[in-house]
PDB file of C-alpha atoms in Angstrom:
ATOM      1  CA  MET A  74     -22.120  15.473 -15.565  1.00 89.00           C
ATOM      2  CA  ALA A  75     -19.699  14.281 -18.229  1.00 94.00           C
ATOM      3  CA  GLU A  76     -18.660  10.620 -18.119  1.00 95.00           C
ATOM      4  CA  LEU A  77     -14.888  10.200 -17.830  1.00 96.00           C
ATOM      5  CA  GLY A  78     -14.898   6.432 -18.215  1.00 95.00           C
ATOM      6  CA  GLN A  79     -16.495   3.162 -17.288  1.00 96.00           C
ATOM      7  CA  GLY A  80     -15.060  -0.290 -16.630  1.00 97.00           C
ATOM      8  CA  VAL A  81     -13.114  -2.448 -14.225  1.00 97.00           C
ATOM      9  CA  ILE A  82     -10.667  -0.521 -12.042  1.00 97.00           C
ATOM     10  CA  ALA A  83      -7.331  -1.332 -10.421  1.00 96.00           C
ATOM     11  CA  LYS A  84      -5.562   0.534  -7.633  1.00 96.00           C
ATOM     12  CA  MET A  85      -4.371   3.972  -8.638  1.00 98.00           C
ATOM     13  CA  ARG A  86      -0.970   4.151 -10.306  1.00 98.00           C
ATOM     14  CA  THR A  87       1.378   6.609  -8.661  1.00 98.00           C
ATOM     15  CA  ARG A  88       4.544   8.499  -9.397  1.00 97.00           C
ATOM     16  CA  LEU A  89       6.592  11.148  -7.632  1.00 97.00           C
ATOM     17  CA  GLU A  90       7.202  14.396  -9.536  1.00 97.00           C
ATOM     18  CA  GLY A  91       9.274  17.014  -7.766  1.00 96.00           C
ATOM     19  CA  GLY A  92       8.279  15.506  -4.436  1.00 97.00           C
ATOM     20  CA  LEU A  93       4.541  15.647  -5.284  1.00 98.00           C
ATOM     21  CA  ALA A  94       2.481  12.441  -5.535  1.00 98.00           C
ATOM     22  CA  GLN A  95       0.625  12.085  -8.840  1.00 98.00           C
ATOM     23  CA  TYR A  96      -2.252   9.668  -9.471  1.00 98.00           C
ATOM     24  CA  GLN A  97      -3.716   7.820 -12.459  1.00 98.00           C
ATOM     25  CA  LEU A  98      -6.800   5.580 -12.119  1.00 98.00           C
ATOM     26  CA  PRO A  99      -6.898   2.548 -14.472  1.00 97.00           C
ATOM     27  CA  LEU A 100     -10.538   2.461 -15.589  1.00 97.00           C
ATOM     28  CA  GLY A 101     -11.514  -0.037 -18.275  1.00 95.00           C
ATOM     29  CA  ASP A 102      -9.351   0.606 -21.323  1.00 93.00           C
ATOM     30  CA  THR A 103      -8.157   4.016 -20.210  1.00 95.00           C
ATOM     31  CA  GLU A 104      -6.396   5.802 -17.366  1.00 96.00           C
ATOM     32  CA  VAL A 105      -7.866   8.890 -15.744  1.00 98.00           C
ATOM     33  CA  ASP A 106      -5.568  11.609 -14.419  1.00 98.00           C
ATOM     34  CA  MET A 107      -7.094  11.941 -10.950  1.00 98.00           C
ATOM     35  CA  SER A 108      -4.654  14.608  -9.767  1.00 98.00           C
ATOM     36  CA  SER A 109      -6.010  17.031 -12.358  1.00 98.00           C
ATOM     37  CA  LEU A 110      -9.560  16.520 -11.049  1.00 98.00           C
ATOM     38  CA  ILE A 111      -8.935  17.893  -7.547  1.00 98.00           C
ATOM     39  CA  GLY A 112     -11.484  20.639  -7.016  1.00 98.00           C
ATOM     40  CA  SER A 113     -14.026  19.007  -9.340  1.00 98.00           C
ATOM     41  CA  VAL A 114     -17.377  17.491  -8.411  1.00 98.00           C
ATOM     42  CA  LEU A 115     -17.160  13.745  -9.107  1.00 98.00           C
ATOM     43  CA  LYS A 116     -19.583  10.849  -9.108  1.00 98.00           C
ATOM     44  CA  ILE A 117     -18.478   7.207  -8.748  1.00 98.00           C
ATOM     45  CA  GLU A 118     -21.186   4.636  -9.488  1.00 98.00           C
ATOM     46  CA  PHE A 119     -20.975   0.871  -8.923  1.00 98.00           C
ATOM     47  CA  GLY A 120     -23.156  -1.164 -11.262  1.00 93.00           C
ATOM     48  CA  GLY A 121     -22.864  -4.413  -9.309  1.00 94.00           C
ATOM     49  CA  ALA A 122     -20.320  -6.345 -11.412  1.00 97.00           C
ATOM     50  CA  ILE A 123     -17.058  -7.523  -9.804  1.00 98.00           C
ATOM     51  CA  HIS A 124     -14.266  -9.234 -11.760  1.00 97.00           C
ATOM     52  CA  CYS A 125     -11.339 -11.092 -10.187  1.00 97.00           C
ATOM     53  CA  VAL A 126      -8.163  -9.054 -10.703  1.00 96.00           C
ATOM     54  CA  HIS A 127      -6.261 -12.262 -11.476  1.00 97.00           C
ATOM     55  CA  CYS A 128      -8.500 -14.523 -13.582  1.00 97.00           C
ATOM     56  CA  GLN A 129     -11.091 -11.850 -14.581  1.00 95.00           C
ATOM     57  CA  ARG A 130     -14.044 -14.159 -13.873  1.00 96.00           C
ATOM     58  CA  LYS A 131     -17.139 -12.557 -12.371  1.00 97.00           C
ATOM     59  CA  THR A 132     -17.500 -12.984  -8.620  1.00 96.00           C
ATOM     60  CA  LYS A 133     -20.234 -12.033  -6.181  1.00 94.00           C
ATOM     61  CA  LYS A 134     -17.727 -11.061  -3.507  1.00 95.00           C
ATOM     62  CA  SER A 135     -14.183  -9.734  -3.560  1.00 95.00           C
ATOM     63  CA  PHE A 136     -11.467 -11.205  -1.325  1.00 96.00           C
ATOM     64  CA  SER A 137      -8.116  -9.649  -0.408  1.00 93.00           C
ATOM     65  CA  GLN A 138      -8.741  -6.488  -2.463  1.00 91.00           C
ATOM     66  CA  GLY A 139      -9.954  -7.942  -5.717  1.00 95.00           C
ATOM     67  CA  TYR A 140      -9.695 -11.747  -5.918  1.00 97.00           C
ATOM     68  CA  CYS A 141     -12.388 -14.352  -6.405  1.00 97.00           C
ATOM     69  CA  TYR A 142     -12.539 -17.061  -3.742  1.00 97.00           C
ATOM     70  CA  PRO A 143     -10.753 -19.811  -5.767  1.00 97.00           C
ATOM     71  CA  CYS A 144      -7.850 -17.467  -6.547  1.00 97.00           C
ATOM     72  CA  PHE A 145      -7.795 -16.252  -2.945  1.00 97.00           C
ATOM     73  CA  GLN A 146      -7.389 -19.871  -1.840  1.00 97.00           C
ATOM     74  CA  LYS A 147      -4.709 -20.954  -4.308  1.00 97.00           C
ATOM     75  CA  LEU A 148      -2.521 -17.940  -5.168  1.00 97.00           C
ATOM     76  CA  ALA A 149       0.712 -17.287  -3.308  1.00 97.00           C
ATOM     77  CA  GLN A 150       0.025 -13.554  -3.478  1.00 96.00           C
ATOM     78  CA  CYS A 151      -3.062 -14.123  -1.292  1.00 97.00           C
ATOM     79  CA  ASP A 152      -1.308 -16.265   1.329  1.00 97.00           C
ATOM     80  CA  SER A 153      -1.026 -15.074   4.937  1.00 95.00           C
ATOM     81  CA  CYS A 154       2.741 -14.640   4.544  1.00 96.00           C
ATOM     82  CA  ILE A 155       2.104 -11.639   2.281  1.00 95.00           C
ATOM     83  CA  VAL A 156       0.665  -9.793   5.299  1.00 94.00           C
ATOM     84  CA  SER A 157       3.142 -11.435   7.707  1.00 96.00           C
ATOM     85  CA  PRO A 158       6.407 -11.826   5.757  1.00 96.00           C
ATOM     86  CA  GLU A 159       8.176 -13.413   8.725  1.00 97.00           C
ATOM     87  CA  LYS A 160       5.919 -16.426   8.023  1.00 96.00           C
ATOM     88  CA  CYS A 161       7.296 -16.913   4.490  1.00 96.00           C
ATOM     89  CA  HIS A 162       7.496 -20.669   3.948  1.00 97.00           C
ATOM     90  CA  TYR A 163       9.211 -20.850   0.563  1.00 96.00           C
ATOM     91  CA  PHE A 164      12.368 -22.338   2.069  1.00 96.00           C
ATOM     92  CA  VAL A 165      10.477 -25.200   3.704  1.00 96.00           C
ATOM     93  CA  GLY A 166       8.988 -26.165   0.353  1.00 96.00           C
ATOM     94  CA  THR A 167       5.327 -25.293   0.950  1.00 97.00           C
ATOM     95  CA  CYS A 168       4.952 -22.139  -1.150  1.00 97.00           C
ATOM     96  CA  ARG A 169       1.665 -22.219  -3.084  1.00 96.00           C
ATOM     97  CA  GLU A 170       3.458 -21.079  -6.274  1.00 97.00           C
ATOM     98  CA  PRO A 171       7.245 -21.526  -6.089  1.00 96.00           C
ATOM     99  CA  ALA A 172       7.809 -19.723  -9.405  1.00 97.00           C
ATOM    100  CA  TRP A 173       5.860 -16.711  -8.179  1.00 96.00           C
ATOM    101  CA  GLY A 174       7.775 -16.796  -4.909  1.00 96.00           C
ATOM    102  CA  GLU A 175      11.097 -16.805  -6.741  1.00 96.00           C
ATOM    103  CA  GLU A 176      10.058 -13.789  -8.796  1.00 96.00           C
ATOM    104  CA  HIS A 177       8.561 -11.713  -5.990  1.00 96.00           C
ATOM    105  CA  CYS A 178       9.940 -12.952  -2.662  1.00 97.00           C
ATOM    106  CA  LEU A 179      13.494 -14.015  -3.460  1.00 97.00           C
ATOM    107  CA  ARG A 180      14.345 -10.438  -4.375  1.00 96.00           C
ATOM    108  CA  ASP A 181      16.051  -7.641  -2.504  1.00 97.00           C
ATOM    109  CA  HIS A 182      13.665  -6.027  -0.028  1.00 98.00           C
ATOM    110  CA  ILE A 183      13.914  -2.733   1.803  1.00 98.00           C
ATOM    111  CA  VAL A 184      13.144  -2.320   5.499  1.00 98.00           C
ATOM    112  CA  TYR A 185      12.173   1.301   6.060  1.00 98.00           C
ATOM    113  CA  LEU A 186      10.871   3.830   8.557  1.00 98.00           C
ATOM    114  CA  SER A 187       8.094   6.170   7.508  1.00 98.00           C
ATOM    115  CA  ASN A 188       5.996   9.000   8.865  1.00 98.00           C
ATOM    116  CA  THR A 189       2.326   8.444   8.013  1.00 96.00           C
ATOM    117  CA  SER A 190       0.164   9.410  10.963  1.00 92.00           C
ATOM    118  CA  ALA A 191       3.097   8.513  13.241  1.00 95.00           C
ATOM    119  CA  LEU A 192       6.400   6.663  13.046  1.00 97.00           C
ATOM    120  CA  LYS A 193       6.154   3.141  11.611  1.00 97.00           C
ATOM    121  CA  VAL A 194       8.401   0.392  10.270  1.00 98.00           C
ATOM    122  CA  GLY A 195       7.633  -1.412   7.027  1.00 98.00           C
ATOM    123  CA  ILE A 196       9.040  -3.508   4.198  1.00 98.00           C
ATOM    124  CA  THR A 197       8.772  -3.462   0.437  1.00 98.00           C
ATOM    125  CA  ARG A 198      10.499  -4.905  -2.595  1.00 96.00           C
ATOM    126  CA  GLY A 199      13.297  -2.679  -3.804  1.00 94.00           C
ATOM    127  CA  THR A 200      11.404  -2.132  -7.065  1.00 95.00           C
ATOM    128  CA  GLN A 201       8.403  -0.713  -5.150  1.00 96.00           C
ATOM    129  CA  VAL A 202      10.214   2.368  -3.857  1.00 97.00           C
ATOM    130  CA  PRO A 203       8.655   4.992  -3.625  1.00 97.00           C
ATOM    131  CA  THR A 204       5.300   3.479  -4.744  1.00 97.00           C
ATOM    132  CA  ARG A 205       4.772   1.678  -1.438  1.00 97.00           C
ATOM    133  CA  TRP A 206       5.352   4.865   0.528  1.00 98.00           C
ATOM    134  CA  ILE A 207       2.898   6.880  -1.566  1.00 98.00           C
ATOM    135  CA  ASP A 208       0.271   4.118  -1.262  1.00 97.00           C
ATOM    136  CA  GLN A 209       0.554   4.315   2.537  1.00 97.00           C
ATOM    137  CA  GLY A 210       0.250   8.092   2.647  1.00 98.00           C
ATOM    138  CA  ALA A 211       3.762   8.579   4.058  1.00 98.00           C
ATOM    139  CA  VAL A 212       5.033  12.158   4.028  1.00 98.00           C
ATOM    140  CA  GLN A 213       8.582  10.959   4.847  1.00 98.00           C
ATOM    141  CA  ALA A 214      10.329   7.635   4.327  1.00 98.00           C
ATOM    142  CA  LEU A 215      13.831   6.354   5.019  1.00 98.00           C
ATOM    143  CA  PRO A 216      15.339   3.016   3.905  1.00 98.00           C
ATOM    144  CA  ILE A 217      17.272   1.494   6.814  1.00 98.00           C
ATOM    145  CA  PHE A 218      18.193  -2.033   5.634  1.00 98.00           C
ATOM    146  CA  ARG A 219      18.524  -3.864   2.350  1.00 98.00           C
ATOM    147  CA  VAL A 220      17.957  -7.617   2.715  1.00 97.00           C
ATOM    148  CA  SER A 221      18.128 -10.547   0.297  1.00 97.00           C
ATOM    149  CA  ASN A 222      14.564 -11.844   0.459  1.00 97.00           C
ATOM    150  CA  ARG A 223      11.111 -11.358   1.912  1.00 97.00           C
ATOM    151  CA  LEU A 224      11.578 -13.736   4.846  1.00 98.00           C
ATOM    152  CA  GLN A 225      14.620 -11.846   6.084  1.00 97.00           C
ATOM    153  CA  SER A 226      12.836  -8.504   5.704  1.00 98.00           C
ATOM    154  CA  GLY A 227       9.988  -9.849   7.837  1.00 98.00           C
ATOM    155  CA  LEU A 228      12.355 -11.061  10.519  1.00 98.00           C
ATOM    156  CA  VAL A 229      14.110  -7.678  10.684  1.00 98.00           C
ATOM    157  CA  GLU A 230      10.741  -5.911  10.768  1.00 98.00           C
ATOM    158  CA  THR A 231       9.624  -8.184  13.621  1.00 97.00           C
ATOM    159  CA  VAL A 232      12.644  -7.104  15.662  1.00 98.00           C
ATOM    160  CA  PHE A 233      11.616  -3.472  15.258  1.00 98.00           C
ATOM    161  CA  LYS A 234       7.890  -4.110  15.846  1.00 95.00           C
ATOM    162  CA  ALA A 235       8.573  -4.545  19.548  1.00 94.00           C
ATOM    163  CA  HIS A 236       9.512  -0.867  19.684  1.00 97.00           C
ATOM    164  CA  VAL A 237       7.604   0.897  16.879  1.00 97.00           C
ATOM    165  CA  ALA A 238       4.264   0.418  15.093  1.00 95.00           C
ATOM    166  CA  ASP A 239       4.107  -1.543  11.836  1.00 95.00           C
ATOM    167  CA  LYS A 240       0.590  -0.406  10.878  1.00 93.00           C
ATOM    168  CA  THR A 241      -0.750   2.896   9.606  1.00 93.00           C
ATOM    169  CA  SER A 242      -3.794   4.436  11.279  1.00 94.00           C
ATOM    170  CA  TRP A 243      -5.603   5.304   8.048  1.00 96.00           C
ATOM    171  CA  GLN A 244      -8.142   7.498   9.824  1.00 96.00           C
ATOM    172  CA  ALA A 245      -5.407   9.588  11.462  1.00 96.00           C
ATOM    173  CA  MET A 246      -3.449   9.681   8.188  1.00 97.00           C
ATOM    174  CA  LEU A 247      -6.479  11.192   6.432  1.00 97.00           C
ATOM    175  CA  LYS A 248      -7.329  13.744   9.125  1.00 95.00           C
ATOM    176  CA  ALA A 249      -4.142  15.821   9.177  1.00 93.00           C
ATOM    177  CA  GLU A 250      -0.581  16.271   8.008  1.00 93.00           C
ATOM    178  CA  PRO A 251       1.783  14.765  10.616  1.00 95.00           C
ATOM    179  CA  GLU A 252       4.573  16.769  12.190  1.00 95.00           C
ATOM    180  CA  PRO A 253       7.966  16.304  10.470  1.00 97.00           C
ATOM    181  CA  MET A 254      10.318  13.764  12.051  1.00 97.00           C
ATOM    182  CA  ASN A 255      14.058  13.236  12.098  1.00 98.00           C
ATOM    183  CA  LEU A 256      13.918   9.729  10.650  1.00 98.00           C
ATOM    184  CA  ALA A 257      17.700   9.320  10.686  1.00 98.00           C
ATOM    185  CA  ALA A 258      17.738   9.970  14.449  1.00 98.00           C
ATOM    186  CA  GLU A 259      14.855   7.501  14.903  1.00 98.00           C
ATOM    187  CA  ARG A 260      16.764   4.926  12.869  1.00 98.00           C
ATOM    188  CA  ASP A 261      19.870   5.305  15.028  1.00 98.00           C
ATOM    189  CA  ARG A 262      17.813   5.081  18.219  1.00 98.00           C
ATOM    190  CA  LEU A 263      15.961   1.932  17.145  1.00 98.00           C
ATOM    191  CA  VAL A 264      19.033   0.206  15.750  1.00 98.00           C
ATOM    192  CA  ALA A 265      20.818   0.771  19.082  1.00 98.00           C
ATOM    193  CA  VAL A 266      17.890  -0.744  20.977  1.00 98.00           C
ATOM    194  CA  CYS A 267      17.643  -3.728  18.596  1.00 98.00           C
ATOM    195  CA  GLN A 268      21.357  -4.294  17.967  1.00 97.00           C
ATOM    196  CA  ALA A 269      21.684  -7.636  19.775  1.00 97.00           C
ATOM    197  CA  GLU A 270      18.765  -9.191  17.882  1.00 97.00           C
ATOM    198  CA  LEU A 271      19.993  -7.749  14.587  1.00 97.00           C
ATOM    199  CA  ASP A 272      23.446  -9.235  15.208  1.00 97.00           C
ATOM    200  CA  THR A 273      21.804 -12.640  15.706  1.00 97.00           C
ATOM    201  CA  LEU A 274      20.061 -12.363  12.315  1.00 97.00           C
ATOM    202  CA  VAL A 275      23.287 -11.267  10.603  1.00 96.00           C
ATOM    203  CA  GLU A 276      25.078 -14.223  12.157  1.00 96.00           C
ATOM    204  CA  GLN A 277      22.319 -16.537  10.922  1.00 96.00           C
ATOM    205  CA  PHE A 278      22.081 -15.256   7.339  1.00 96.00           C
ATOM    206  CA  GLY A 279      25.440 -13.565   6.742  1.00 93.00           C
ATOM    207  CA  GLY A 280      26.483  -9.944   6.540  1.00 87.00           C
ATOM    208  CA  GLN A 281      25.756  -9.675   2.808  1.00 92.00           C
ATOM    209  CA  SER A 282      22.144 -10.724   3.348  1.00 95.00           C
ATOM    210  CA  ILE A 283      21.256  -7.923   5.777  1.00 96.00           C
ATOM    211  CA  GLN A 284      22.970  -4.630   5.014  1.00 96.00           C
ATOM    212  CA  ALA A 285      22.474  -1.422   6.982  1.00 96.00           C
ATOM    213  CA  LEU A 286      21.843   1.652   4.827  1.00 97.00           C
ATOM    214  CA  GLN A 287      22.848   5.265   5.366  1.00 95.00           C
ATOM    215  CA  GLU A 288      20.511   7.057   2.961  1.00 96.00           C
ATOM    216  CA  SER A 289      18.631  10.339   3.020  1.00 96.00           C
ATOM    217  CA  ALA A 290      14.926  10.482   3.720  1.00 97.00           C
ATOM    218  CA  THR A 291      12.447  11.005   0.889  1.00 98.00           C
ATOM    219  CA  ASP A 292       9.872  13.750   1.429  1.00 98.00           C
ATOM    220  CA  ILE A 293       6.468  13.279  -0.197  1.00 98.00           C
ATOM    221  CA  ARG A 294       3.766  15.912  -0.640  1.00 98.00           C
ATOM    222  CA  PHE A 295       0.112  15.128  -1.331  1.00 98.00           C
ATOM    223  CA  GLN A 296      -2.435  17.359  -3.013  1.00 98.00           C
ATOM    224  CA  VAL A 297      -4.979  17.866  -0.238  1.00 98.00           C
ATOM    225  CA  GLU A 298      -6.924  21.126  -0.157  1.00 97.00           C
ATOM    226  CA  GLN A 299      -8.972  20.183   2.888  1.00 95.00           C
ATOM    227  CA  TYR A 300      -8.643  17.430   5.496  1.00 97.00           C
ATOM    228  CA  PRO A 301     -11.890  16.025   6.950  1.00 96.00           C
ATOM    229  CA  GLU A 302     -12.637  16.718  10.605  1.00 92.00           C
ATOM    230  CA  LYS A 303     -14.309  13.317  10.830  1.00 94.00           C
ATOM    231  CA  VAL A 304     -13.332  10.473   8.512  1.00 96.00           C
ATOM    232  CA  LYS A 305     -16.371   8.798   6.968  1.00 96.00           C
ATOM    233  CA  ALA A 306     -15.716   6.096   4.376  1.00 98.00           C
ATOM    234  CA  PHE A 307     -17.999   5.338   1.444  1.00 98.00           C
ATOM    235  CA  ASN A 308     -19.014   1.667   1.147  1.00 97.00           C
ATOM    236  CA  LEU A 309     -19.993   0.845  -2.437  1.00 97.00           C
ATOM    237  CA  ASP A 310     -21.240  -2.605  -1.411  1.00 96.00           C
ATOM    238  CA  LYS A 311     -23.915  -0.993   0.779  1.00 96.00           C
ATOM    239  CA  LEU A 312     -24.561   2.199  -1.189  1.00 97.00           C
ATOM    240  CA  PRO A 313     -23.291   2.017  -4.809  1.00 98.00           C
ATOM    241  CA  LEU A 314     -22.640   5.753  -5.124  1.00 98.00           C
ATOM    242  CA  ALA A 315     -19.883   8.093  -3.960  1.00 98.00           C
ATOM    243  CA  GLU A 316     -20.314  11.732  -4.864  1.00 98.00           C
ATOM    244  CA  GLY A 317     -18.893  15.087  -3.848  1.00 98.00           C
ATOM    245  CA  THR A 318     -16.139  17.606  -4.491  1.00 98.00           C
ATOM    246  CA  LEU A 319     -12.725  15.963  -4.677  1.00 98.00           C
ATOM    247  CA  VAL A 320     -10.618  17.949  -2.207  1.00 98.00           C
ATOM    248  CA  GLY A 321      -7.527  15.735  -2.133  1.00 98.00           C
ATOM    249  CA  ILE A 322      -5.822  12.399  -2.719  1.00 98.00           C
ATOM    250  CA  LYS A 323      -3.610  10.678  -0.180  1.00 98.00           C
ATOM    251  CA  GLY A 324      -2.437   7.088   0.001  1.00 98.00           C
ATOM    252  CA  GLN A 325      -4.967   5.205  -2.135  1.00 98.00           C
ATOM    253  CA  TYR A 326      -7.819   7.361  -0.853  1.00 98.00           C
ATOM    254  CA  LEU A 327      -9.889   9.921  -2.721  1.00 98.00           C
ATOM    255  CA  ILE A 328     -10.902  12.587  -0.218  1.00 98.00           C
ATOM    256  CA  PHE A 329     -14.259  14.218  -0.939  1.00 98.00           C
ATOM    257  CA  ASP A 330     -16.000  16.946   1.039  1.00 97.00           C
ATOM    258  CA  THR A 331     -18.626  14.251   1.742  1.00 97.00           C
ATOM    259  CA  GLY A 332     -16.395  11.306   2.719  1.00 98.00           C
ATOM    260  CA  VAL A 333     -13.396   9.231   1.640  1.00 98.00           C
ATOM    261  CA  ILE A 334     -13.060   6.133  -0.539  1.00 98.00           C
ATOM    262  CA  ASN A 335     -10.205   3.634  -0.657  1.00 98.00           C
ATOM    263  CA  MET A 336      -9.844   2.878  -4.369  1.00 98.00           C
ATOM    264  CA  ARG A 337      -7.542  -0.072  -3.719  1.00 96.00           C
ATOM    265  CA  LYS A 338     -10.364  -1.795  -1.839  1.00 97.00           C
ATOM    266  CA  TYR A 339     -12.446  -1.817  -5.021  1.00 97.00           C
ATOM    267  CA  GLY A 340      -9.955  -3.407  -7.394  1.00 97.00           C
ATOM    268  CA  GLY A 341     -11.928  -5.502  -9.910  1.00 97.00           C
ATOM    269  CA  TYR A 342     -15.158  -3.518  -9.441  1.00 98.00           C
ATOM    270  CA  GLU A 343     -16.854  -2.192 -12.554  1.00 98.00           C
ATOM    271  CA  LEU A 344     -17.372   1.525 -11.959  1.00 98.00           C
ATOM    272  CA  ARG A 345     -18.551   4.590 -13.831  1.00 98.00           C
ATOM    273  CA  LEU A 346     -16.737   7.892 -13.186  1.00 98.00           C
ATOM    274  CA  SER A 347     -18.298  11.243 -14.050  1.00 98.00           C
ATOM    275  CA  ALA A 348     -17.281  14.851 -13.457  1.00 96.00           C
TER     276      ALA A 348
END
C-alpha cells in the first residue's frame, strides 16, 4: 500500500458541488481528497498518540470529540449548552468564555428541518449552512427560522421537539437513502401546531429576533456505492486498525465494505492513511 499521509486529523472538511457532497480529510500538514478514493482499498492505522484539538497537548483520552480534560472543563465550546442551546447562560453572566460566546453564540442562527434517516429539527449558525447538513448526512434541508442568537434558536427548537425528533439515528442514516419528503409541507404543519408557543417567544424577544423564512429546500447527494446491511463501527481505541474498500462517505462517516468509522470522533488522533 502507498502511504497518503500521517499526522493529527480533524473532522473532514466538506463542500457542496452541484448538489454532491465533497470531502477533504485534514491529515497532518496536508489534506487528502477522500471523495476521489471511493472504490479504493484503504488502511487507517492509529499509533496511540492523541493531541487536544484546542491546546495540542498530548492526552491519554479524548473528550467531546478531541479535547483534553482541562480544555473540556474550561472551554465554552465544551459546555453543556453547546448540546442543549436552550440552556445558553451568556445573558445571566456565567458563560465560561464571554468573548467566545459573543463570537459564536450572539450570531444569527438558523432553525431548520432536515431529512436524514427521518424528519428532524435542528439549529446551526448561519455561516455553517450547508456544512452542518452535510455533516449530519441530510439528503434534504430547509431553513424555517432565522433568529438573533443561539439561546433563541434553542428555545424555538425546543418548541418543535415536542412534535418532531431533534436527533439523527446514525445507524439508520448509514443503512439506506431515506424517501424524499415535502419539507415545506412539514414546515407549515409544524408551525401551525406550534403557533401559540412561537407567538409567545416572538412577544418575548421581538419580531425582528425570530423571523420565519420561506426558502426552498436544499437537496444533497452523497457518494455511496453500497450501503451496509448491518452497521458495524470501527473502534480505534480497542483495535487501532480500520481497513477495507471505501464504498461511500456520508455525514462524517467513511463507509467501508468491512464497517464504518466516524472521522469526527477521532479529531486529534494521530493516524496513518494508506491506499
